[in-house]
PDB file of C-alpha atoms in Angstrom:
ATOM      1  CA  ASP T   1     -23.785 -38.322-194.494  1.00 95.00           C
ATOM      2  CA  ILE T   2     -24.865 -41.172-192.083  1.00 97.00           C
ATOM      3  CA  GLN T   3     -22.404 -44.208-191.813  1.00 98.00           C
ATOM      4  CA  MET T   4     -24.057 -47.730-191.389  1.00 98.00           C
ATOM      5  CA  THR T   5     -22.048 -50.674-190.098  1.00 98.00           C
ATOM      6  CA  GLN T   6     -22.853 -54.289-189.622  1.00 98.00           C
ATOM      7  CA  SER T   7     -21.753 -57.096-187.369  1.00 98.00           C
ATOM      8  CA  PRO T   8     -20.491 -59.756-188.222  1.00 98.00           C
ATOM      9  CA  SER T   9     -19.643 -59.541-191.710  1.00 98.00           C
ATOM     10  CA  SER T  10     -20.497 -62.937-191.975  1.00 98.00           C
ATOM     11  CA  VAL T  11     -21.663 -66.026-189.838  1.00 98.00           C
ATOM     12  CA  SER T  12     -22.067 -69.766-190.387  1.00 97.00           C
ATOM     13  CA  ALA T  13     -25.356 -71.426-189.039  1.00 96.00           C
ATOM     14  CA  SER T  14     -27.080 -74.349-189.506  1.00 96.00           C
ATOM     15  CA  VAL T  15     -30.703 -75.113-190.774  1.00 96.00           C
ATOM     16  CA  GLY T  16     -33.159 -74.370-187.639  1.00 97.00           C
ATOM     17  CA  ASP T  17     -30.517 -71.790-185.874  1.00 97.00           C
ATOM     18  CA  ARG T  18     -31.490 -68.590-185.016  1.00 98.00           C
ATOM     19  CA  VAL T  19     -29.024 -65.951-186.479  1.00 98.00           C
ATOM     20  CA  THR T  20     -29.139 -61.981-185.356  1.00 98.00           C
ATOM     21  CA  ILE T  21     -27.387 -59.133-187.230  1.00 98.00           C
ATOM     22  CA  THR T  22     -26.658 -56.115-185.643  1.00 98.00           C
ATOM     23  CA  CYS T  23     -26.782 -52.302-187.606  1.00 98.00           C
ATOM     24  CA  ARG T  24     -25.300 -49.387-186.129  1.00 98.00           C
ATOM     25  CA  ALA T  25     -25.969 -46.182-187.472  1.00 98.00           C
ATOM     26  CA  SER T  26     -23.364 -43.235-187.032  1.00 98.00           C
ATOM     27  CA  GLN T  27     -26.131 -40.860-185.837  1.00 98.00           C
ATOM     28  CA  GLY T  28     -29.786 -40.954-184.703  1.00 98.00           C
ATOM     29  CA  VAL T  29     -32.100 -42.121-187.510  1.00 98.00           C
ATOM     30  CA  ASN T  30     -35.316 -42.886-185.381  1.00 98.00           C
ATOM     31  CA  THR T  31     -36.735 -45.996-186.927  1.00 98.00           C
ATOM     32  CA  TRP T  32     -35.766 -45.087-190.206  1.00 98.00           C
ATOM     33  CA  VAL T  33     -34.300 -48.795-191.033  1.00 98.00           C
ATOM     34  CA  ALA T  34     -34.846 -51.117-193.535  1.00 98.00           C
ATOM     35  CA  TRP T  35     -33.527 -54.730-194.097  1.00 98.00           C
ATOM     36  CA  TYR T  36     -32.910 -56.391-197.462  1.00 98.00           C
ATOM     37  CA  GLN T  37     -31.883 -59.845-198.516  1.00 98.00           C
ATOM     38  CA  GLN T  38     -29.924 -60.504-201.567  1.00 98.00           C
ATOM     39  CA  LYS T  39     -28.843 -63.994-203.185  1.00 98.00           C
ATOM     40  CA  PRO T  40     -26.104 -64.075-206.058  1.00 97.00           C
ATOM     41  CA  GLY T  41     -26.950 -62.631-209.241  1.00 96.00           C
ATOM     42  CA  LYS T  42     -30.433 -61.525-207.985  1.00 98.00           C
ATOM     43  CA  ALA T  43     -31.686 -57.953-206.923  1.00 98.00           C
ATOM     44  CA  PRO T  44     -32.329 -57.153-203.423  1.00 98.00           C
ATOM     45  CA  LYS T  45     -35.620 -58.146-201.709  1.00 98.00           C
ATOM     46  CA  LEU T  46     -37.171 -56.172-199.005  1.00 98.00           C
ATOM     47  CA  LEU T  47     -37.625 -57.681-195.794  1.00 98.00           C
ATOM     48  CA  ILE T  48     -38.110 -55.123-192.647  1.00 98.00           C
ATOM     49  CA  TYR T  49     -39.141 -51.611-193.414  1.00 98.00           C
ATOM     50  CA  ALA T  50     -39.361 -49.030-190.465  1.00 98.00           C
ATOM     51  CA  ALA T  51     -37.168 -51.047-188.322  1.00 98.00           C
ATOM     52  CA  TYR T  52     -39.677 -53.629-187.089  1.00 97.00           C
ATOM     53  CA  SER T  53     -42.521 -53.845-190.030  1.00 98.00           C
ATOM     54  CA  LEU T  54     -42.279 -57.072-191.765  1.00 98.00           C
ATOM     55  CA  GLN T  55     -42.539 -56.496-195.488  1.00 98.00           C
ATOM     56  CA  ASN T  56     -46.143 -58.509-197.100  1.00 97.00           C
ATOM     57  CA  GLY T  57     -45.263 -61.808-197.976  1.00 97.00           C
ATOM     58  CA  VAL T  58     -42.040 -62.123-195.916  1.00 98.00           C
ATOM     59  CA  PRO T  59     -42.163 -65.173-193.524  1.00 98.00           C
ATOM     60  CA  SER T  60     -42.788 -64.310-189.931  1.00 98.00           C
ATOM     61  CA  ARG T  61     -39.436 -65.743-188.775  1.00 98.00           C
ATOM     62  CA  PHE T  62     -37.834 -62.535-189.874  1.00 98.00           C
ATOM     63  CA  SER T  63     -38.037 -59.967-187.388  1.00 98.00           C
ATOM     64  CA  GLY T  64     -36.790 -56.377-186.812  1.00 98.00           C
ATOM     65  CA  ARG T  65     -35.916 -54.238-183.547  1.00 98.00           C
ATOM     66  CA  GLY T  66     -34.369 -50.990-182.690  1.00 98.00           C
ATOM     67  CA  SER T  67     -34.519 -47.290-182.614  1.00 98.00           C
ATOM     68  CA  GLY T  68     -32.216 -44.437-182.613  1.00 98.00           C
ATOM     69  CA  THR T  69     -28.522 -45.914-183.522  1.00 98.00           C
ATOM     70  CA  ASP T  70     -28.967 -49.674-182.964  1.00 98.00           C
ATOM     71  CA  PHE T  71     -31.019 -52.297-184.688  1.00 98.00           C
ATOM     72  CA  THR T  72     -31.056 -55.949-185.291  1.00 98.00           C
ATOM     73  CA  LEU T  73     -32.424 -58.490-187.548  1.00 98.00           C
ATOM     74  CA  THR T  74     -33.283 -61.860-186.401  1.00 98.00           C
ATOM     75  CA  ILE T  75     -33.915 -64.889-188.252  1.00 98.00           C
ATOM     76  CA  ASN T  76     -35.543 -67.878-186.100  1.00 98.00           C
ATOM     77  CA  ASN T  77     -35.443 -71.311-187.610  1.00 97.00           C
ATOM     78  CA  LEU T  78     -32.996 -70.492-190.263  1.00 97.00           C
ATOM     79  CA  GLN T  79     -34.354 -72.152-193.585  1.00 96.00           C
ATOM     80  CA  PRO T  80     -32.039 -73.458-196.497  1.00 95.00           C
ATOM     81  CA  GLU T  81     -33.292 -70.501-198.661  1.00 96.00           C
ATOM     82  CA  ASP T  82     -32.273 -67.806-195.865  1.00 97.00           C
ATOM     83  CA  PHE T  83     -28.688 -68.242-197.032  1.00 94.00           C
ATOM     84  CA  ALA T  84     -27.919 -65.009-198.453  1.00 98.00           C
ATOM     85  CA  THR T  85     -26.439 -61.564-197.766  1.00 98.00           C
ATOM     86  CA  TYR T  86     -28.356 -59.047-195.524  1.00 98.00           C
ATOM     87  CA  TYR T  87     -28.052 -55.281-195.431  1.00 98.00           C
ATOM     88  CA  CYS T  88     -29.480 -52.615-193.501  1.00 98.00           C
ATOM     89  CA  GLN T  89     -30.360 -48.984-194.726  1.00 98.00           C
ATOM     90  CA  GLN T  90     -31.170 -45.819-193.517  1.00 98.00           C
ATOM     91  CA  ALA T  91     -33.997 -43.735-194.462  1.00 97.00           C
ATOM     92  CA  HIS T  92     -33.795 -41.121-192.377  1.00 98.00           C
ATOM     93  CA  SER T  93     -31.926 -38.467-194.348  1.00 96.00           C
ATOM     94  CA  PHE T  94     -29.935 -37.979-197.693  1.00 96.00           C
ATOM     95  CA  PRO T  95     -27.950 -39.463-199.254  1.00 96.00           C
ATOM     96  CA  ARG T  96     -29.506 -42.925-197.885  1.00 97.00           C
ATOM     97  CA  THR T  97     -26.756 -45.062-197.153  1.00 98.00           C
ATOM     98  CA  PHE T  98     -26.396 -49.008-196.903  1.00 98.00           C
ATOM     99  CA  GLY T  99     -24.569 -51.063-194.641  1.00 98.00           C
ATOM    100  CA  PRO T 100     -21.435 -53.037-196.149  1.00 98.00           C
ATOM    101  CA  GLY T 101     -23.428 -56.565-195.804  1.00 98.00           C
ATOM    102  CA  THR T 102     -23.698 -59.864-193.565  1.00 98.00           C
ATOM    103  CA  LYS T 103     -23.309 -63.076-195.390  1.00 98.00           C
ATOM    104  CA  VAL T 104     -24.996 -65.793-193.731  1.00 98.00           C
ATOM    105  CA  HIS T 105     -23.317 -69.175-194.878  1.00 94.00           C
ATOM    106  CA  ILE T 106     -23.945 -72.781-194.306  1.00 87.00           C
ATOM    107  CA  LYS T 107     -22.012 -74.360-191.663  1.00 87.00           C
TER     108      LYS T 107
ATOM    109  CA  GLU K   1     -48.349 -56.010-210.832  1.00 93.00           C
ATOM    110  CA  VAL K   2     -45.680 -53.237-210.213  1.00 96.00           C
ATOM    111  CA  GLN K   3     -42.548 -53.860-212.200  1.00 97.00           C
ATOM    112  CA  LEU K   4     -39.501 -52.392-212.964  1.00 98.00           C
ATOM    113  CA  VAL K   5     -37.031 -52.890-216.216  1.00 98.00           C
ATOM    114  CA  GLU K   6     -33.607 -51.352-216.668  1.00 98.00           C
ATOM    115  CA  THR K   7     -31.921 -51.301-220.118  1.00 98.00           C
ATOM    116  CA  GLY K   8     -28.931 -49.461-221.524  1.00 98.00           C
ATOM    117  CA  GLY K   9     -26.063 -51.030-219.589  1.00 98.00           C
ATOM    118  CA  GLY K  10     -22.689 -51.877-221.495  1.00 98.00           C
ATOM    119  CA  LEU K  11     -19.326 -51.422-222.075  1.00 98.00           C
ATOM    120  CA  ILE K  12     -17.917 -47.695-222.004  1.00 98.00           C
ATOM    121  CA  GLN K  13     -14.464 -46.196-221.894  1.00 98.00           C
ATOM    122  CA  PRO K  14     -13.665 -43.998-218.947  1.00 98.00           C
ATOM    123  CA  GLY K  15     -14.721 -40.417-219.588  1.00 98.00           C
ATOM    124  CA  GLY K  16     -17.500 -41.353-221.824  1.00 98.00           C
ATOM    125  CA  SER K  17     -21.345 -41.121-221.491  1.00 98.00           C
ATOM    126  CA  LEU K  18     -24.095 -43.622-220.970  1.00 98.00           C
ATOM    127  CA  ARG K  19     -27.946 -43.222-220.157  1.00 98.00           C
ATOM    128  CA  LEU K  20     -29.954 -45.832-218.245  1.00 98.00           C
ATOM    129  CA  SER K  21     -33.387 -46.205-218.507  1.00 98.00           C
ATOM    130  CA  CYS K  22     -35.889 -47.681-216.261  1.00 98.00           C
ATOM    131  CA  ALA K  23     -39.177 -48.695-217.535  1.00 98.00           C
ATOM    132  CA  ALA K  24     -42.046 -49.013-215.045  1.00 98.00           C
ATOM    133  CA  SER K  25     -45.529 -50.562-215.130  1.00 97.00           C
ATOM    134  CA  GLY K  26     -47.974 -50.535-212.519  1.00 96.00           C
ATOM    135  CA  LEU K  27     -46.858 -47.355-211.075  1.00 96.00           C
ATOM    136  CA  SER K  28     -46.224 -43.808-212.178  1.00 96.00           C
ATOM    137  CA  VAL K  29     -43.035 -42.451-212.207  1.00 95.00           C
ATOM    138  CA  SER K  30     -44.040 -39.096-211.956  1.00 94.00           C
ATOM    139  CA  SER K  31     -45.623 -39.563-208.593  1.00 94.00           C
ATOM    140  CA  ASN K  32     -43.168 -41.829-206.965  1.00 95.00           C
ATOM    141  CA  TYR K  33     -39.839 -41.629-205.677  1.00 97.00           C
ATOM    142  CA  MET K  34     -37.701 -43.236-207.901  1.00 97.00           C
ATOM    143  CA  THR K  35     -34.353 -44.477-206.899  1.00 98.00           C
ATOM    144  CA  TRP K  36     -31.227 -45.910-208.682  1.00 98.00           C
ATOM    145  CA  VAL K  37     -28.978 -48.287-206.436  1.00 98.00           C
ATOM    146  CA  ARG K  38     -25.688 -49.482-207.668  1.00 98.00           C
ATOM    147  CA  GLN K  39     -23.439 -52.526-206.836  1.00 98.00           C
ATOM    148  CA  ALA K  40     -19.904 -52.693-207.767  1.00 98.00           C
ATOM    149  CA  PRO K  41     -18.775 -56.344-208.779  1.00 97.00           C
ATOM    150  CA  GLY K  42     -18.280 -58.296-205.212  1.00 96.00           C
ATOM    151  CA  ARG K  43     -19.259 -55.035-203.385  1.00 98.00           C
ATOM    152  CA  GLY K  44     -22.114 -54.057-201.212  1.00 98.00           C
ATOM    153  CA  LEU K  45     -25.123 -51.847-202.326  1.00 98.00           C
ATOM    154  CA  GLU K  46     -24.889 -48.108-202.738  1.00 98.00           C
ATOM    155  CA  TRP K  47     -27.617 -45.825-203.029  1.00 98.00           C
ATOM    156  CA  VAL K  48     -26.971 -43.215-205.955  1.00 98.00           C
ATOM    157  CA  SER K  49     -29.865 -41.056-206.960  1.00 98.00           C
ATOM    158  CA  LEU K  50     -33.800 -40.133-206.364  1.00 97.00           C
ATOM    159  CA  ILE K  51     -36.074 -38.029-208.195  1.00 97.00           C
ATOM    160  CA  TYR K  52     -39.540 -37.192-207.228  1.00 95.00           C
ATOM    161  CA  GLY K  53     -42.275 -35.275-209.287  1.00 90.00           C
ATOM    162  CA  GLY K  54     -39.448 -34.839-212.065  1.00 85.00           C
ATOM    163  CA  ILE K  55     -38.339 -31.733-209.801  1.00 89.00           C
ATOM    164  CA  THR K  56     -36.783 -33.057-206.446  1.00 95.00           C
ATOM    165  CA  THR K  57     -33.596 -34.896-206.861  1.00 97.00           C
ATOM    166  CA  ASN K  58     -30.778 -36.140-204.706  1.00 97.00           C
ATOM    167  CA  TYR K  59     -27.456 -37.620-205.407  1.00 97.00           C
ATOM    168  CA  ALA K  60     -24.715 -39.580-203.581  1.00 97.00           C
ATOM    169  CA  ASP K  61     -21.687 -37.673-203.545  1.00 96.00           C
ATOM    170  CA  SER K  62     -19.808 -40.089-205.386  1.00 97.00           C
ATOM    171  CA  VAL K  63     -21.767 -39.066-208.504  1.00 98.00           C
ATOM    172  CA  ARG K  64     -23.091 -35.326-207.738  1.00 97.00           C
ATOM    173  CA  GLY K  65     -22.131 -33.429-210.763  1.00 98.00           C
ATOM    174  CA  ARG K  66     -21.817 -36.247-213.018  1.00 98.00           C
ATOM    175  CA  PHE K  67     -24.895 -38.131-212.894  1.00 98.00           C
ATOM    176  CA  THR K  68     -28.265 -36.800-213.709  1.00 98.00           C
ATOM    177  CA  VAL K  69     -31.770 -38.595-213.281  1.00 98.00           C
ATOM    178  CA  SER K  70     -34.926 -37.665-214.805  1.00 97.00           C
ATOM    179  CA  ILE K  71     -38.429 -39.122-216.015  1.00 97.00           C
ATOM    180  CA  ASP K  72     -40.331 -39.027-218.967  1.00 96.00           C
ATOM    181  CA  ILE K  73     -43.795 -39.385-218.112  1.00 95.00           C
ATOM    182  CA  SER K  74     -45.102 -39.993-221.711  1.00 96.00           C
ATOM    183  CA  ASN K  75     -43.119 -43.203-221.532  1.00 96.00           C
ATOM    184  CA  ASN K  76     -43.643 -43.648-217.760  1.00 97.00           C
ATOM    185  CA  THR K  77     -39.733 -44.040-217.578  1.00 97.00           C
ATOM    186  CA  PHE K  78     -37.011 -42.638-215.632  1.00 96.00           C
ATOM    187  CA  TYR K  79     -33.441 -42.111-216.577  1.00 98.00           C
ATOM    188  CA  LEU K  80     -29.814 -41.838-215.346  1.00 98.00           C
ATOM    189  CA  GLN K  81     -27.727 -39.833-217.502  1.00 98.00           C
ATOM    190  CA  MET K  82     -23.926 -40.803-216.620  1.00 98.00           C
ATOM    191  CA  ASN K  83     -21.229 -38.513-217.678  1.00 98.00           C
ATOM    192  CA  ASN K  84     -17.682 -38.446-217.124  1.00 98.00           C
ATOM    193  CA  LEU K  85     -17.429 -42.148-216.325  1.00 98.00           C
ATOM    194  CA  ARG K  86     -14.734 -43.455-214.280  1.00 98.00           C
ATOM    195  CA  VAL K  87     -13.648 -47.188-213.763  1.00 98.00           C
ATOM    196  CA  ASP K  88     -14.654 -47.109-210.269  1.00 98.00           C
ATOM    197  CA  ASP K  89     -18.559 -46.472-211.684  1.00 98.00           C
ATOM    198  CA  THR K  90     -18.431 -50.053-213.165  1.00 98.00           C
ATOM    199  CA  ALA K  91     -21.496 -51.848-211.199  1.00 98.00           C
ATOM    200  CA  VAL K  92     -25.142 -53.799-211.747  1.00 98.00           C
ATOM    201  CA  TYR K  93     -27.492 -50.794-211.929  1.00 98.00           C
ATOM    202  CA  TYR K  94     -30.751 -51.323-210.275  1.00 98.00           C
ATOM    203  CA  CYS K  95     -33.839 -49.129-210.333  1.00 98.00           C
ATOM    204  CA  THR K  96     -36.251 -49.129-207.472  1.00 98.00           C
ATOM    205  CA  ARG K  97     -39.107 -47.278-205.676  1.00 97.00           C
ATOM    206  CA  GLU K  98     -38.902 -45.539-202.617  1.00 97.00           C
ATOM    207  CA  MET K  99     -42.469 -46.193-201.215  1.00 93.00           C
ATOM    208  CA  ALA K 100     -44.305 -45.259-197.948  1.00 91.00           C
ATOM    209  CA  ALA K 101     -42.207 -45.828-194.989  1.00 90.00           C
ATOM    210  CA  ARG K 102     -39.430 -45.118-196.776  1.00 96.00           C
ATOM    211  CA  ARG K 103     -38.924 -48.831-198.081  1.00 97.00           C
ATOM    212  CA  LEU K 104     -37.400 -49.603-201.605  1.00 98.00           C
ATOM    213  CA  ASP K 105     -39.615 -52.137-203.572  1.00 97.00           C
ATOM    214  CA  PRO K 106     -39.857 -53.397-206.031  1.00 97.00           C
ATOM    215  CA  TRP K 107     -36.554 -53.621-207.877  1.00 98.00           C
ATOM    216  CA  GLY K 108     -35.779 -54.131-211.292  1.00 98.00           C
ATOM    217  CA  PRO K 109     -33.333 -57.191-212.262  1.00 98.00           C
ATOM    218  CA  GLY K 110     -30.413 -54.377-212.991  1.00 98.00           C
ATOM    219  CA  THR K 111     -28.091 -53.668-215.766  1.00 98.00           C
ATOM    220  CA  LEU K 112     -24.331 -54.240-215.796  1.00 98.00           C
ATOM    221  CA  VAL K 113     -22.456 -51.020-216.826  1.00 98.00           C
ATOM    222  CA  THR K 114     -18.697 -51.744-217.381  1.00 98.00           C
ATOM    223  CA  VAL K 115     -16.218 -48.837-217.548  1.00 98.00           C
ATOM    224  CA  SER K 116     -12.703 -49.868-219.107  1.00 98.00           C
ATOM    225  CA  SER K 117     -10.146 -49.120-221.694  1.00 96.00           C
TER     226      SER K 117
END
């Protein structure tokens, strides 16, 4: 199985900051990585798919990059509604696997 | 509007069985890659299983041999039959769809399964 790791596990930031989350796959996954946002008690929400494609309706302050084994999710101009946990997921092979998550806290 | 809704969660003893349902509207379960993802309390997301066309299935190692995924075309619903449940199967179970470009969207609100004696 492909293992996904994320760093940092948590980050404190202020409104208006830029936050970058890194995701690494244990083997190459081409660009088959998606990013999800989850708020407490809610289902995950798709943000980015195929490494850098923005899902319809997601603000353009979210962006994704990467290919192979290393990927990033960047949130520019952090907004109050962005404080949540973010997960990467590989869709290169089965079983699909998620990273452990990165929690974005209010500083 | 595409919508998924899970039902069937509850409290079950270790070793017991439970069947979760996911009712779909706005999409056909028989022509989509329907997926189950779970989340243990306070933990991250874990991909569980996928079914396509009612025939092609895939499972996480942690549930293979105990869980079975299936679809009912007439009700446009897909199911997760969970047997020999263990305490570590306790989680919120979400149904979702793996669509074009292998993205998971939409998601149901989830149903809680608690395995405890």
